[in-house]
GROMACS .gro file of C-alpha atoms in nm:
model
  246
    1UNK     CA    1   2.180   0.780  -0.510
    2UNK     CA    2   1.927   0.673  -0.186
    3UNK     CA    3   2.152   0.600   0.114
    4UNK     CA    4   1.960   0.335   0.275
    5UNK     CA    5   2.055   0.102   0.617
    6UNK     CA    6   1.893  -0.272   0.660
    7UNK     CA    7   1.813  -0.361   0.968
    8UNK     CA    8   1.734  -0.726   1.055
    9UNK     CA    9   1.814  -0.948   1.360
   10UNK     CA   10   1.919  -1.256   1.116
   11UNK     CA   11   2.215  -1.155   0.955
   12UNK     CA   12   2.173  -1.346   0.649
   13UNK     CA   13   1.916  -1.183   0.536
   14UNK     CA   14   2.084  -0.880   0.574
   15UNK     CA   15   2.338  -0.987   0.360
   16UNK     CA   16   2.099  -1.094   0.076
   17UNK     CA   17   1.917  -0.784   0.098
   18UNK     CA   18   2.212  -0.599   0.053
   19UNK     CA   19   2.402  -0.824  -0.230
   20UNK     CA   20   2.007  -0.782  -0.387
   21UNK     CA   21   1.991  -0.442  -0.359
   22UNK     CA   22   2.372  -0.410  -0.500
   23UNK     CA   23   2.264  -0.620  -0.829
   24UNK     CA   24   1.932  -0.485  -0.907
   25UNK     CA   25   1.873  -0.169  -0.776
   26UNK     CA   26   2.201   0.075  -0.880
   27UNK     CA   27   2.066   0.362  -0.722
   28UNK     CA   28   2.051   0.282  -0.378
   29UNK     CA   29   2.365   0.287  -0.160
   30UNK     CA   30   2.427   0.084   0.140
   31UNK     CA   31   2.510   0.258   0.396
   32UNK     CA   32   2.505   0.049   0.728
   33UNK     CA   33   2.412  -0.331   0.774
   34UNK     CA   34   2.285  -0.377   1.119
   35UNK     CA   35   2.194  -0.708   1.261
   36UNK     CA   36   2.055  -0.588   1.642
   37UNK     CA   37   1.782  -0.284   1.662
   38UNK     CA   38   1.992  -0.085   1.899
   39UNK     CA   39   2.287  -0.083   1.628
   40UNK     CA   40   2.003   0.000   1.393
   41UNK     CA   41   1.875   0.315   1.597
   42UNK     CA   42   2.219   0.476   1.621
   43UNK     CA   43   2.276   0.431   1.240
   44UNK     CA   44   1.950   0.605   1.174
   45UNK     CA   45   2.076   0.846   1.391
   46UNK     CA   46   2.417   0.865   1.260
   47UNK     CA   47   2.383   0.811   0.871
   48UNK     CA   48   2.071   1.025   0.818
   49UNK     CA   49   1.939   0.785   0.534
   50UNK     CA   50   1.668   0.793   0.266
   51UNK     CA   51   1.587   0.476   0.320
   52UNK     CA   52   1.566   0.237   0.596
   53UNK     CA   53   1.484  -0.159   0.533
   54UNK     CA   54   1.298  -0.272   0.907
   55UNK     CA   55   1.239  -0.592   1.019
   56UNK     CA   56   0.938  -0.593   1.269
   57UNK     CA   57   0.981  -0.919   1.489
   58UNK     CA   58   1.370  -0.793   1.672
   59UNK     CA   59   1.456  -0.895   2.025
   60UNK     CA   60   1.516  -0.620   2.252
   61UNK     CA   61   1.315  -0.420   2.012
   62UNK     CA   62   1.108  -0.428   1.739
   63UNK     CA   63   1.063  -0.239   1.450
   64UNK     CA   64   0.760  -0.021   1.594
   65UNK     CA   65   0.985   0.046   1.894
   66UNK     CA   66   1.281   0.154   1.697
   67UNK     CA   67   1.052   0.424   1.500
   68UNK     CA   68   0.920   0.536   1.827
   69UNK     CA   69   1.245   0.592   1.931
   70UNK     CA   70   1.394   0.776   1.614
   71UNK     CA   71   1.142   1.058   1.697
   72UNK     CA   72   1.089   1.242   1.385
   73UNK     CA   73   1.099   1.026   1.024
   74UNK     CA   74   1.291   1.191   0.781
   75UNK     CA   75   1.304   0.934   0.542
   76UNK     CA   76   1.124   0.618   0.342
   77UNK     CA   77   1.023   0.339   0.533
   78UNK     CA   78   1.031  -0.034   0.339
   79UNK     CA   79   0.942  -0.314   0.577
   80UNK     CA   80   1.071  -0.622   0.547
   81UNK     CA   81   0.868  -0.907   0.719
   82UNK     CA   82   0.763  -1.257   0.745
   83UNK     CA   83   0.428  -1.189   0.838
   84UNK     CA   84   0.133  -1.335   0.684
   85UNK     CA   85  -0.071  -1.257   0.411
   86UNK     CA   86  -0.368  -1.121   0.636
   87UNK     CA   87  -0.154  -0.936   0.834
   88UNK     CA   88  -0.017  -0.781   0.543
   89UNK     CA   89  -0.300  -0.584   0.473
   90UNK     CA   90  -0.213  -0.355   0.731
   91UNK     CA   91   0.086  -0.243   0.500
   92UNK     CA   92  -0.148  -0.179   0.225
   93UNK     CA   93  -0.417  -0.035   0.385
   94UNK     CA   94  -0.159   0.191   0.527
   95UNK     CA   95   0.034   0.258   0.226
   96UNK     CA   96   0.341   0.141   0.369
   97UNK     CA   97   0.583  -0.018   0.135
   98UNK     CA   98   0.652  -0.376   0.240
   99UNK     CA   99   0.870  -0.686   0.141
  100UNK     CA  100   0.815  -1.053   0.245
  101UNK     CA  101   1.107  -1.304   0.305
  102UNK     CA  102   1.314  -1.392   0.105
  103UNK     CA  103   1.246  -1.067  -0.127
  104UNK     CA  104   1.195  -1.116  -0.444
  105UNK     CA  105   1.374  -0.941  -0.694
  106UNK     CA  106   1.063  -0.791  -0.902
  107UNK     CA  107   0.896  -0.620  -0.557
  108UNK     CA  108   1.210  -0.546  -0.459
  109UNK     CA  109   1.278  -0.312  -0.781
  110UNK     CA  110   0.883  -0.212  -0.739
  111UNK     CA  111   0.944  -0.102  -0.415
  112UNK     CA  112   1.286   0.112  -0.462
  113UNK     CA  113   1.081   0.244  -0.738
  114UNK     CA  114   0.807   0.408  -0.558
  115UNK     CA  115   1.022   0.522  -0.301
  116UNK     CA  116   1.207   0.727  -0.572
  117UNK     CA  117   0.911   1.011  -0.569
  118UNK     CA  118   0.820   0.935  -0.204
  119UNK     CA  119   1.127   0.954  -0.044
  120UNK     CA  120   0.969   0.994   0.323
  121UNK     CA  121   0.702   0.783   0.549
  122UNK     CA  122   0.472   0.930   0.777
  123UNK     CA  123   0.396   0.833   1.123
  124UNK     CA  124   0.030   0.834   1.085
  125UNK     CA  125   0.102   0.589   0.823
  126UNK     CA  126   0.316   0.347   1.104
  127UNK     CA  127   0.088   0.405   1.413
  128UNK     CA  128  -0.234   0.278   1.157
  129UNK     CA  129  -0.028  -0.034   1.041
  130UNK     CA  130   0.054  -0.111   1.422
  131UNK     CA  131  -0.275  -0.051   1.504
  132UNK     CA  132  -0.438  -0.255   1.185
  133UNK     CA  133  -0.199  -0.551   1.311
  134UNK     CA  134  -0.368  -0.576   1.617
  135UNK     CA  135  -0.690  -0.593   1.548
  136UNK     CA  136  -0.904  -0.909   1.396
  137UNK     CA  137  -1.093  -0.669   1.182
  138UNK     CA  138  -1.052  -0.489   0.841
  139UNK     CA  139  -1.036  -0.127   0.886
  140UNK     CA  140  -1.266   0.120   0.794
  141UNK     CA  141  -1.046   0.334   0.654
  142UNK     CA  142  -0.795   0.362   0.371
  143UNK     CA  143  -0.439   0.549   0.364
  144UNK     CA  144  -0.436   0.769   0.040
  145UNK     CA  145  -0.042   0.882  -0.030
  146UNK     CA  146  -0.047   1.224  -0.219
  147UNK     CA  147   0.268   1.492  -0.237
  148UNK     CA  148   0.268   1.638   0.072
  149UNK     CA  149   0.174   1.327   0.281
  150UNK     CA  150  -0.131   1.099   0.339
  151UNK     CA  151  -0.485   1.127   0.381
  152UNK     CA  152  -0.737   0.849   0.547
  153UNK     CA  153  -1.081   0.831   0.407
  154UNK     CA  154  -1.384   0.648   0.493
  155UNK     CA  155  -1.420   0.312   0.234
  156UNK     CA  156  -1.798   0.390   0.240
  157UNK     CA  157  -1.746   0.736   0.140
  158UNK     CA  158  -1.584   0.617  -0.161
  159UNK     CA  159  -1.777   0.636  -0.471
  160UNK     CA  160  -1.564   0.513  -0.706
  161UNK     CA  161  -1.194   0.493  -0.807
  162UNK     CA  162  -1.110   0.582  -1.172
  163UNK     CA  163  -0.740   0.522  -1.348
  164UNK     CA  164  -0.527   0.829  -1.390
  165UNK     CA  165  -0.211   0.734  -1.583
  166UNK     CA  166   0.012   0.596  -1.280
  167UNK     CA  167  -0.231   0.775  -1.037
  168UNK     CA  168  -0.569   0.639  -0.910
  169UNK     CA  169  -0.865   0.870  -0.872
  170UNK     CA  170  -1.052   0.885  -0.543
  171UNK     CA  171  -1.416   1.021  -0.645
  172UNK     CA  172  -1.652   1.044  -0.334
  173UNK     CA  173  -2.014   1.080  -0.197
  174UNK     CA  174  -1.890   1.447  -0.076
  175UNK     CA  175  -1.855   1.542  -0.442
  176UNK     CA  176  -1.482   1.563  -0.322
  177UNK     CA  177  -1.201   1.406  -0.605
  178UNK     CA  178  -0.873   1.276  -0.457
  179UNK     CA  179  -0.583   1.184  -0.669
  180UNK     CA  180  -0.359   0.948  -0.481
  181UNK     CA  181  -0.003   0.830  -0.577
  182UNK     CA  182  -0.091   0.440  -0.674
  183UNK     CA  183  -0.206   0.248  -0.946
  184UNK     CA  184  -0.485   0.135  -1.003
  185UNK     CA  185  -0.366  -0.236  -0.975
  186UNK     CA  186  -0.247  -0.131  -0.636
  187UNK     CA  187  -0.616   0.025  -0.524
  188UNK     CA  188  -0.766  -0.286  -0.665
  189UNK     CA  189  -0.526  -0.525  -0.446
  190UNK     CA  190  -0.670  -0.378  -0.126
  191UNK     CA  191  -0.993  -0.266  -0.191
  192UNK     CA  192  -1.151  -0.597  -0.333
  193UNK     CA  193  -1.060  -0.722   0.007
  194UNK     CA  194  -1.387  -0.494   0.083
  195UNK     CA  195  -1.665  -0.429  -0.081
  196UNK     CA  196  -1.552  -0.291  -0.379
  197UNK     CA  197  -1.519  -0.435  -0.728
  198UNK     CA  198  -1.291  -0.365  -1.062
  199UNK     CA  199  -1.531  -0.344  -1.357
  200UNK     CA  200  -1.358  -0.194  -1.643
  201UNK     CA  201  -0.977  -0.129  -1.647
  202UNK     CA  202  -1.029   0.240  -1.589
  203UNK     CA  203  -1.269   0.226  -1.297
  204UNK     CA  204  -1.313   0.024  -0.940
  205UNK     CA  205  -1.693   0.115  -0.799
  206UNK     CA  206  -1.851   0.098  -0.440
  207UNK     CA  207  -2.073  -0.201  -0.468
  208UNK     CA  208  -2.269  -0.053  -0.173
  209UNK     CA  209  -2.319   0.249  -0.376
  210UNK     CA  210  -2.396   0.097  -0.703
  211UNK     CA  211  -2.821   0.189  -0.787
  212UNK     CA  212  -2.860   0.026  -1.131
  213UNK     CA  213  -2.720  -0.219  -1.393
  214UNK     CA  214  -2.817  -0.100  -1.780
  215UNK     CA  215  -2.736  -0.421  -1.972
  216UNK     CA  216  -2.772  -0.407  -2.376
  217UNK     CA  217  -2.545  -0.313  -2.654
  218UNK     CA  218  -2.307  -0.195  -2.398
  219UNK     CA  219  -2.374  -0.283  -1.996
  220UNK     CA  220  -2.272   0.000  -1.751
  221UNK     CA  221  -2.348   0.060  -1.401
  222UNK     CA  222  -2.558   0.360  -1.259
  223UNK     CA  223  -2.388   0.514  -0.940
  224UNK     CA  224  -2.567   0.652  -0.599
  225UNK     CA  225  -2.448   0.978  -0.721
  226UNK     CA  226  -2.563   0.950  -1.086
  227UNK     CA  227  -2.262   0.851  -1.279
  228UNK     CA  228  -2.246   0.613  -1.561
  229UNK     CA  229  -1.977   0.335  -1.514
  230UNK     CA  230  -1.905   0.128  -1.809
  231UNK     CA  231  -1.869  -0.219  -1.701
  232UNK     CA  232  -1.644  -0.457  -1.915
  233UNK     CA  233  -1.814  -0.773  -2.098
  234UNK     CA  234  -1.578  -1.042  -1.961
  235UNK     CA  235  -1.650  -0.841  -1.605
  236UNK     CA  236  -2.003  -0.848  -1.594
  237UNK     CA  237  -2.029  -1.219  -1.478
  238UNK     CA  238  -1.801  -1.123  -1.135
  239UNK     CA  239  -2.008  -0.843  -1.105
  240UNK     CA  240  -2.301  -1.066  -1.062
  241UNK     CA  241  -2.167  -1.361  -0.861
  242UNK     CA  242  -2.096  -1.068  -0.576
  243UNK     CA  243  -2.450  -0.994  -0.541
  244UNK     CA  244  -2.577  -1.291  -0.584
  245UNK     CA  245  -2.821  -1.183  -0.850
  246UNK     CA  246  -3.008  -1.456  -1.066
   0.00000   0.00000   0.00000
C-alpha cells in the first residue's frame, strides 16, 4: 500500500479525490485529508507519506511554498491543478505527474501507476516547473526521469527518440543514448510542442537535425548523424506540411 495525504484548500475536492482514489486505485491509502497548507505541512511532517496530492493556488501558501518548507522530499509528488493547458507544460516538461480538476478517473489510475516504480520527486524537477510557469517561453530543456533521479538535456541535442517497450530512448548528437522512464506517447505529447515530429511508431526525430528524405518503395529519413529513420506511409504527409515542402 502507498500512504498518500491530499492537500487542497476546497474541501470538496478533497473529498472526491479521496472517495476516487478509494474506488479505483486499491493500493493507495489515505492517510490525512487536509483542506489549509499549514495542516498540510505538518501531515507531511507527521505521516511520512509516499504520496502527496498538492494543490498549487492555497491561501496562506501555495503548493511551491509548502515544498520549500518540507525541506527534503522523500516521497512522490502528483499535482493537482486547475491550471491551463499551456501552463501545463511545465509539468511535462518537468516530468512531474499532474492532474487537472475534476480528475478523471483514467489519469487518475495512470498517474498512481507511474508513481508505483517512482515512488519519489525531485526538487530539481519542482524548482524547473516553478520556474517554466513563469516564463512566456518554452524551455530549452527537457526533464528525463531514469532510476536514480532525473536528467535535463538540451532539445537540440536530441537526435532522435526511439520506443523501448514502456521506456523511450534518448539518442543524441554526443553519440550519448539515454533511456528514460516514459512512453513514447508521453515523449511525443511534449516534444511535438517543439520541433520534433513522430514518424513511425517506434521513432520521434529532430526535425532540425533531419539531412535527407529517401522516398520510394519504402520512404525513410536520413539523420545529421547518419541514421536511417523509417518514416510511416500515412506519416509522410505531416512530415511534409511541417516544412513546408512542395
Amino acid at each position: 500500500m502507498l500512504r498518500a495525504i491530499l492537500i487542497d484548500n476546497e474541501p470538496d475536492c478533497v473529498k472526491l479525490l479521496s472517495l476516487q482514489l478509494k474506488m479505483f486505485c486499491p493500493q493507495i491509502e489515505v492517510v490525512a485529508e487536509c483542506s489549509k497548507s499549514e495542516e498540510g505541512l505538518h501531515a507531511i511532517r507527521s505521516q511520512d507519506p509516499d504520496v502527496v496530492f498538492l494543490d498549487i493556488e492555497m491561501p496562506q501558501m501555495n503548493g511551491f511554498e509548502l515544498l520549500e518548507s518540507v525541506g527534503d522530499l522523500k516521497f512522490a509528488l502528483i499535482f493537482v491543478t486547475a491550471y491551463d493547458h499551456f501552463a501545463v507544460k511545465a509539468f511535462r516538461y518537468s516530468a512531474i505527474d499532474y492532474l487537472l480538476k475534476p480528475a478523471d478517473t483514467r489519469e487518475l489510475q495512470e498517474a498512481v501507476k507511474k508513481i508505483e516504480n517512482h515512488k519519489r520527486t525531485f526538487r530539481s524537477q519542482i524548482n524547473y516547473a516553478k520556474e517554466q510557469l513563469t516564463s512566456t517561453f518554452l524551455p530549452e530543456k527537457i526533464a528525463l526521469p531514469y532510476q536514480n533521479g532525473v536528467t535535463f538535456v538540451n532539445l537540440n541535442d536530441i537526435l532522435y527518440c526511439e520506443a523501448d517497450d514502456n521506456y523511450a530512448r534518448f539518442h543524441l548528437a554526443n553519440g550519448d543514448k539515454l533511456l528514460a522512464s516514459k512512453t513514447l506517447r508521453d515523449v511525443q505529447e511534449i516534444l511535438e510542442e517543439r520541433h520534433f515530429l513522430r514518424v513511425h511508431r517506434q521513432f520521434i526525430v529532430n526535425l532540425n537535425q533531419i539531412k535527407k528524405l529517401v522516398k520510394g518503395g519504402s520512404n525513410y529519413l536520413i539523420m545529421s548523424s547518419g541514421q536511417s529513420i523509417p518514416v510511416a506511409r500515412n506519416q509522410r504527409e505531416r512530415l511534409m506540411q511541417r516544412f513546408g515542402w512542395l
